[in-house]
GROMACS .gro file of C-alpha atoms in nm:
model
  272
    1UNK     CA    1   1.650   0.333  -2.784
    2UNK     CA    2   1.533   0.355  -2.449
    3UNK     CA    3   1.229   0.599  -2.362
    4UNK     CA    4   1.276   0.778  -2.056
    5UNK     CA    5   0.897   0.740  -1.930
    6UNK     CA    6   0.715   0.980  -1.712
    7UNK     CA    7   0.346   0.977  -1.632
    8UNK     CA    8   0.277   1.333  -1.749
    9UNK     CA    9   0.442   1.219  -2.117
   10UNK     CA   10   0.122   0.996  -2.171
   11UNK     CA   11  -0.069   1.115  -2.385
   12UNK     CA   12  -0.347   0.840  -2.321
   13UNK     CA   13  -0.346   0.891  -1.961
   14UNK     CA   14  -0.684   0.956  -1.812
   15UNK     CA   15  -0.789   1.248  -1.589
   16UNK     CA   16  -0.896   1.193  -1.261
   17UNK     CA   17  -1.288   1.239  -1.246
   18UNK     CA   18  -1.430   1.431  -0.964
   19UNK     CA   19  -1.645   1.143  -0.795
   20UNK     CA   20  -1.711   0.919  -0.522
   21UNK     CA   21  -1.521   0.574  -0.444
   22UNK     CA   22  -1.660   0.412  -0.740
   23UNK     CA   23  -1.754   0.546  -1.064
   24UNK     CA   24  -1.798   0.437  -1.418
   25UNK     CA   25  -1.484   0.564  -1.667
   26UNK     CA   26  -1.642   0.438  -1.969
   27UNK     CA   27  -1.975   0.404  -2.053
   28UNK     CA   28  -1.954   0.125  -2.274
   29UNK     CA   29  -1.744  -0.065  -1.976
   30UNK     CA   30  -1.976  -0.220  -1.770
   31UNK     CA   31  -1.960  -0.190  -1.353
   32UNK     CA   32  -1.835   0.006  -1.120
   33UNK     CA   33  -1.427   0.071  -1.036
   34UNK     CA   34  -1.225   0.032  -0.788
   35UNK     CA   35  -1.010   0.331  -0.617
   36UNK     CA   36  -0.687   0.273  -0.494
   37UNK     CA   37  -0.477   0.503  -0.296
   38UNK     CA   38  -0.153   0.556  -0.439
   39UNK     CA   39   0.023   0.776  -0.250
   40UNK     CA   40   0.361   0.795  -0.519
   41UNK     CA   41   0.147   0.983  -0.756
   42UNK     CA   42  -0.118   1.179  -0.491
   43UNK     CA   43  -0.428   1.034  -0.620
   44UNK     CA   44  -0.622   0.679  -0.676
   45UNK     CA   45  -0.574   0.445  -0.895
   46UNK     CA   46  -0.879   0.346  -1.109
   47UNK     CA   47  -0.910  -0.035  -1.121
   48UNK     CA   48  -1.124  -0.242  -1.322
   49UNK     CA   49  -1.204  -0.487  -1.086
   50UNK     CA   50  -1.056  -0.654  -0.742
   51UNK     CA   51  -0.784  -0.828  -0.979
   52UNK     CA   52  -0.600  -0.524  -1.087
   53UNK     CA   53  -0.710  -0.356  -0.776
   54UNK     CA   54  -0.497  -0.610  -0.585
   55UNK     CA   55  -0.220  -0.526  -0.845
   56UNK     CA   56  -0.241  -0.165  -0.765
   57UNK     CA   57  -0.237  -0.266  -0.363
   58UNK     CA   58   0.074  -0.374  -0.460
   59UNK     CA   59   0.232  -0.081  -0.663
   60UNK     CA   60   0.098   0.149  -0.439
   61UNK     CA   61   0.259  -0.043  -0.084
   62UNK     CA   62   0.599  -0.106  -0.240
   63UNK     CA   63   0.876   0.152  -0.111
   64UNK     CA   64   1.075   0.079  -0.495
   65UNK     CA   65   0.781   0.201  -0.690
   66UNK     CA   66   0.818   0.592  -0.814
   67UNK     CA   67   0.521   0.639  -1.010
   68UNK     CA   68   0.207   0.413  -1.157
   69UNK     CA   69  -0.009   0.501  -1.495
   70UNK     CA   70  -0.347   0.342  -1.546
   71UNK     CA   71  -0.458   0.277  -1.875
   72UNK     CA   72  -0.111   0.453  -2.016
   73UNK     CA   73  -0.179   0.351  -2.384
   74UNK     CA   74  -0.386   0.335  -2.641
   75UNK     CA   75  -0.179   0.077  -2.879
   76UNK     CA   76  -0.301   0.087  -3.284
   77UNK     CA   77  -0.178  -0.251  -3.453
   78UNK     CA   78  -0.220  -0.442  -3.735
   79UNK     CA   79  -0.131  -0.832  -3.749
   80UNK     CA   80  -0.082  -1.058  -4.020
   81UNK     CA   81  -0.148  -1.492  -3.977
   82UNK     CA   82   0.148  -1.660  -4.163
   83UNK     CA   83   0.110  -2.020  -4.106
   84UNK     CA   84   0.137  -2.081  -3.736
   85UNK     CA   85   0.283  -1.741  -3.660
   86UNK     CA   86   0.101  -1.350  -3.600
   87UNK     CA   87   0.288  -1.081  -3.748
   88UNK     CA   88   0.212  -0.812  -3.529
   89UNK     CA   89   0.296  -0.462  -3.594
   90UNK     CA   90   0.282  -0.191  -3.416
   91UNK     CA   91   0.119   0.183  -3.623
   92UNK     CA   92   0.256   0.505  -3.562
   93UNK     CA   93  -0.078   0.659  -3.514
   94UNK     CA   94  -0.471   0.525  -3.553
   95UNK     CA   95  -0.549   0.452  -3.896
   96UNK     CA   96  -0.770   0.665  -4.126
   97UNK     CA   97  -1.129   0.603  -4.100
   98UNK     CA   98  -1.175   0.461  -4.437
   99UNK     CA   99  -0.865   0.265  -4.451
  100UNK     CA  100  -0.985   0.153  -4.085
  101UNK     CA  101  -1.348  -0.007  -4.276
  102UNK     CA  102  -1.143  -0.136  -4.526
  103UNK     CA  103  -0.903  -0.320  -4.307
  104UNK     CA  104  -1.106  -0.330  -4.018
  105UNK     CA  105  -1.035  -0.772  -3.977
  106UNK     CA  106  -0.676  -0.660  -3.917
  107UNK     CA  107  -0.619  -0.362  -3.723
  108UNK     CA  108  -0.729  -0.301  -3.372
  109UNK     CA  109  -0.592  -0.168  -3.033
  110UNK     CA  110  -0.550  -0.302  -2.676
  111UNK     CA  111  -0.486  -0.083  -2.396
  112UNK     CA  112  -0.263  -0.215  -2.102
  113UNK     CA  113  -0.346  -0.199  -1.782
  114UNK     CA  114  -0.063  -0.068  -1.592
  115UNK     CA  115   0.275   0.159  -1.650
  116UNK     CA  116   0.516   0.138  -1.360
  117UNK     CA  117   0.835   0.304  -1.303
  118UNK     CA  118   1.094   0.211  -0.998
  119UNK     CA  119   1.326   0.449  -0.821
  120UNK     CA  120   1.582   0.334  -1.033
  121UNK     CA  121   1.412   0.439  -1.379
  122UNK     CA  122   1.355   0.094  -1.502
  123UNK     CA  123   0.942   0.102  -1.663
  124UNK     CA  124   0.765  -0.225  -1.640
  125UNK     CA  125   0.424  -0.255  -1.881
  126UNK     CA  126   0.162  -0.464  -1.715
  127UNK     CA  127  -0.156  -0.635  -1.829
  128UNK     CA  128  -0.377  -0.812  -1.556
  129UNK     CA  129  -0.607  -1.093  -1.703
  130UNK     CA  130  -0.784  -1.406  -1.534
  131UNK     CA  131  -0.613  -1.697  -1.575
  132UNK     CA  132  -0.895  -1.873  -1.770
  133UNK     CA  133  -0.906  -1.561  -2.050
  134UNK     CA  134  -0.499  -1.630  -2.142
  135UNK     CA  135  -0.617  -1.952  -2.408
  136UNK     CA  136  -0.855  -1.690  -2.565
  137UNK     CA  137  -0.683  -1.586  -2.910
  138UNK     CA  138  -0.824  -1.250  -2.938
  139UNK     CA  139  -0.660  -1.218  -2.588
  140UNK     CA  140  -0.352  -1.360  -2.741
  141UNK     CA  141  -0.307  -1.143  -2.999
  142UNK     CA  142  -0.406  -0.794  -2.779
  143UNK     CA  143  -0.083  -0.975  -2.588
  144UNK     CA  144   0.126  -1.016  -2.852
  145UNK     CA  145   0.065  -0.604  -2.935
  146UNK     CA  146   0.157  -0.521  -2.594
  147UNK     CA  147   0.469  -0.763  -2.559
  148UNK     CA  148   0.577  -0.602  -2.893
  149UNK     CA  149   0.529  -0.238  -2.811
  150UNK     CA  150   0.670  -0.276  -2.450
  151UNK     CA  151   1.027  -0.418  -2.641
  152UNK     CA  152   1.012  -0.126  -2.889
  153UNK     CA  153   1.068   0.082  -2.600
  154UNK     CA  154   1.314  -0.120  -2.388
  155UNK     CA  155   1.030  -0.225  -2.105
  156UNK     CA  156   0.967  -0.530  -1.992
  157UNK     CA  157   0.608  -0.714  -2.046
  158UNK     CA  158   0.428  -0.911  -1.743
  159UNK     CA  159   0.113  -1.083  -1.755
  160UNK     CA  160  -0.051  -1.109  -1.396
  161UNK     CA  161  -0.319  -1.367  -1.316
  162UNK     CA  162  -0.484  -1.429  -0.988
  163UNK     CA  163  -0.214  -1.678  -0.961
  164UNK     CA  164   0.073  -1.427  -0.932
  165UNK     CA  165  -0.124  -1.162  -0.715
  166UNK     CA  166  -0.406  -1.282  -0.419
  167UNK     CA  167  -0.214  -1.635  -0.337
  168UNK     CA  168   0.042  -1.558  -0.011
  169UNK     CA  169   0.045  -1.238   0.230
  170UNK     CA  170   0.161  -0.974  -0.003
  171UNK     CA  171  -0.155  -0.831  -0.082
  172UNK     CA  172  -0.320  -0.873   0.274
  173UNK     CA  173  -0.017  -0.722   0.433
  174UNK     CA  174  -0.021  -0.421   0.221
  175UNK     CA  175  -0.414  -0.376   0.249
  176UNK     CA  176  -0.391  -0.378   0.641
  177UNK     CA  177  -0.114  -0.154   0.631
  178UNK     CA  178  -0.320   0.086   0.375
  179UNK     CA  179  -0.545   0.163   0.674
  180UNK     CA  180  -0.316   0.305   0.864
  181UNK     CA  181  -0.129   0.546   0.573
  182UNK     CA  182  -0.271   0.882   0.685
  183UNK     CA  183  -0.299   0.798   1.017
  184UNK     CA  184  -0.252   1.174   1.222
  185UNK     CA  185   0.043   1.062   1.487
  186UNK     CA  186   0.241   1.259   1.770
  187UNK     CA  187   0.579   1.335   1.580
  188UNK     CA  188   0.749   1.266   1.907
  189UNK     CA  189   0.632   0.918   1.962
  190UNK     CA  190   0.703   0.859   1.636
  191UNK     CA  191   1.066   0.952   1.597
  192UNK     CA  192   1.081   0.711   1.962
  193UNK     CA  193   0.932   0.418   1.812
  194UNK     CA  194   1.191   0.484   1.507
  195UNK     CA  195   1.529   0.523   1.761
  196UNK     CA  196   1.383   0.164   1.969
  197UNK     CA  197   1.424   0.000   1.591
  198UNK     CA  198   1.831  -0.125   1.540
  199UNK     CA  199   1.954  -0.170   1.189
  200UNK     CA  200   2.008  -0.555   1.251
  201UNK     CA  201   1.574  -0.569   1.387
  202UNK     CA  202   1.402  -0.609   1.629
  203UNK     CA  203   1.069  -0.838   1.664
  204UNK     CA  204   0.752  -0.672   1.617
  205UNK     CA  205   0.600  -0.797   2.009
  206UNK     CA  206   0.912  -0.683   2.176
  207UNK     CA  207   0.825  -0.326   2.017
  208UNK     CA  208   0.515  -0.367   2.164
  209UNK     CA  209   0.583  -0.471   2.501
  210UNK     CA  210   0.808  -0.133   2.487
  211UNK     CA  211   0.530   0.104   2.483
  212UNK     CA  212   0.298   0.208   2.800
  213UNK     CA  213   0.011   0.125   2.543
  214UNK     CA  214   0.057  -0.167   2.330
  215UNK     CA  215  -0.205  -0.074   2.103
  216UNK     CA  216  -0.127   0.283   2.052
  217UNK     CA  217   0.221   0.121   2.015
  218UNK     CA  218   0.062  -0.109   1.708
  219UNK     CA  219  -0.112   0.192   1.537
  220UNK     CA  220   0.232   0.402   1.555
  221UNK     CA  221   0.398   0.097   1.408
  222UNK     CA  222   0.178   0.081   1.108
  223UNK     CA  223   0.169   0.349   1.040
  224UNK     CA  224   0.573   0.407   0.989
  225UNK     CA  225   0.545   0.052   0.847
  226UNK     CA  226   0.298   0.201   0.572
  227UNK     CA  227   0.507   0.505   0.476
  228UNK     CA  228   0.833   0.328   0.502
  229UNK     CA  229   0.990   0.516   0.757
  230UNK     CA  230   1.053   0.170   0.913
  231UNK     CA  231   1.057  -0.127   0.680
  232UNK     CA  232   0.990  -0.533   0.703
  233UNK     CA  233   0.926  -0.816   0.488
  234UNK     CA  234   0.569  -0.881   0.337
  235UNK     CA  235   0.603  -1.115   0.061
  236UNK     CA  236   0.607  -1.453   0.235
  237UNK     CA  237   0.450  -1.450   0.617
  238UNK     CA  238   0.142  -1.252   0.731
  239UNK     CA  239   0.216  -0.960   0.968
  240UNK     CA  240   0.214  -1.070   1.327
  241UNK     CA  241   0.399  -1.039   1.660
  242UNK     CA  242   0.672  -1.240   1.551
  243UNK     CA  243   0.768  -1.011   1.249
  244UNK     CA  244   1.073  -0.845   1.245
  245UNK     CA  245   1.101  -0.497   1.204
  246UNK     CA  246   1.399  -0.290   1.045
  247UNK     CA  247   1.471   0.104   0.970
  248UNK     CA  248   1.341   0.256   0.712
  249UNK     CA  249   1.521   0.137   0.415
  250UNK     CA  250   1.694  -0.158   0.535
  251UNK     CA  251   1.493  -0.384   0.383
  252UNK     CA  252   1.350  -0.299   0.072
  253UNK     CA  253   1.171  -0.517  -0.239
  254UNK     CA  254   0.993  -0.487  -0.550
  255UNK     CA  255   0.754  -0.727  -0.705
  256UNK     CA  256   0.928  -0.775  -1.019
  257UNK     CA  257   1.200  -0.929  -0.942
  258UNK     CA  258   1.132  -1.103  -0.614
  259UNK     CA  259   0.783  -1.159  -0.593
  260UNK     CA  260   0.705  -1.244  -0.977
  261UNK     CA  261   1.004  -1.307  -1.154
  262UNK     CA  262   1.025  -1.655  -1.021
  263UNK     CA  263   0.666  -1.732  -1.154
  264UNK     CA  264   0.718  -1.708  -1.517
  265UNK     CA  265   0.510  -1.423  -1.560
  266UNK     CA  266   0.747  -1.211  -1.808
  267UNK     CA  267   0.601  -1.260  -2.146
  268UNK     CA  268   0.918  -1.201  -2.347
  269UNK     CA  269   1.072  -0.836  -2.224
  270UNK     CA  270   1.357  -0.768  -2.337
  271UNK     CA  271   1.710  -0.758  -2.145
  272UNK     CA  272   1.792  -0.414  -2.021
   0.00000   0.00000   0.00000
């Protein structure tokens, strides 16, 4: 059936390390990692690298998102070759030691990158990879794990590449936005800004021309923009004066189903 996921259900879930904005998580990993702000789950994301960091820019900006889990999993398998085919399957727990020497050619794990849960409970598994790493079979088969572990519990599978996540504004719209998340406002002009907004919109530069200021106008804007108490469209045009802005809530989007979907990047989730 269906698991019911919640980030503090994880067992494999990483503490957050006391450090500064980039730190090594595993000594054997090479490099430093990426934080990301996440404000869903009150902490940073670690990222290795500006690929799943641009991931996380997304999870983190997207007003359907409830809750993201780095590194959720620790996934034991074993996997047969039968011809043409890989028999994956998926162990309960990691094998002995011994049995693991013994059979050490055919069991392994892969970790996935990303667990995501919407507002509506629906859990999406995500791996991020290169592009140019996907024809790589020990790649394929760490794939094939996931795909098959994600279906045993009802969630769908996506494979991101560069392709999917840094080409069009998403990312740079949520990233300039990101600045301006904790921004410390006047309440008052805030809740004006918010009444000026009608639920059919209203363009961006006529909010601006509103205001005494137009740039204190801008920084109040993004700032309601980044915590969704007013809302607009990011996927497709960079933010500028001609964007138009809704209420909080009127507009509203998540990445896997109008921003990815379309791309082909489901590897074989199931229907749910």
């Amino acid at each position: 059936g269906r698991v019911n996921w919640q980030a503090e259900d994880v067992d494999q879930v990483r503490e957050l390390l006391p450090c500064p904005n980039t730190y090594r998580l595993r000594r054997r990993t090479p490099g430093s990692f990426v934080l990301v702000s996440c404000p869903q789950i009150g902490r940073a994301l670690k990222c290795q690298g500006q690929l799943e960091a641009a991931a996380a820019v997304i999870f983190a900006g997207c007003p359907e998102i409830q809750s993201v889990c780095e590194q959720p999993v620790k996934i034991w398998y074993s996997w047969r070759e039968t011809g043409s085919e890989l028999d994956i399957q998926i162990l309960k727990s990691p094998p002995q030691r011994e049995r693991r020497r013994r059979a050490s050619k055919n069991v392994s794990y892969v970790v996935p990158d990303f667990l995501v849960k919407l507002t509506n409970g629906r859990s999406y598994l995500v791996e991020v990879k290169p592009s140019r790493r996907l024809e790589d079979q020990i790649v394929k088969r760490k794939l094939s794990a996931s795909r098959t572990y994600a279906a045993k519990n009802g969630w769908p599978f996506y494979v991101l590449t560069e392709q999917h996540l840094l080409r069009g504004t998403l990312v740079r719209n949520l990233r300039l936005l990101a600045r301006y998340r904790h921004l410390q406002a006047d309440p008052h002009e805030l809740a004006t800004l918010e009444l000026r907004v009608p639920q059919d919109g209203r363009k961006l530069t006529d909010l601006l021309n509103a205001g005494a200021s137009g740039a204190q106008v801008r920084v109040c804007l993004f700032h309601l923009l980044a915590i969704h108490r007013l809302s607009f469209d990011p996927r497709s045009l960079p933010l500028d004066k001609e964007t138009m802005i809704y209420p909080g809530g009127a507009f509203t989007w998540n990445p896997f189903d109008s921003v990815w979907a379309p791309n082909g990047c489901s590897t074989g989730g199931p229907s749910v």
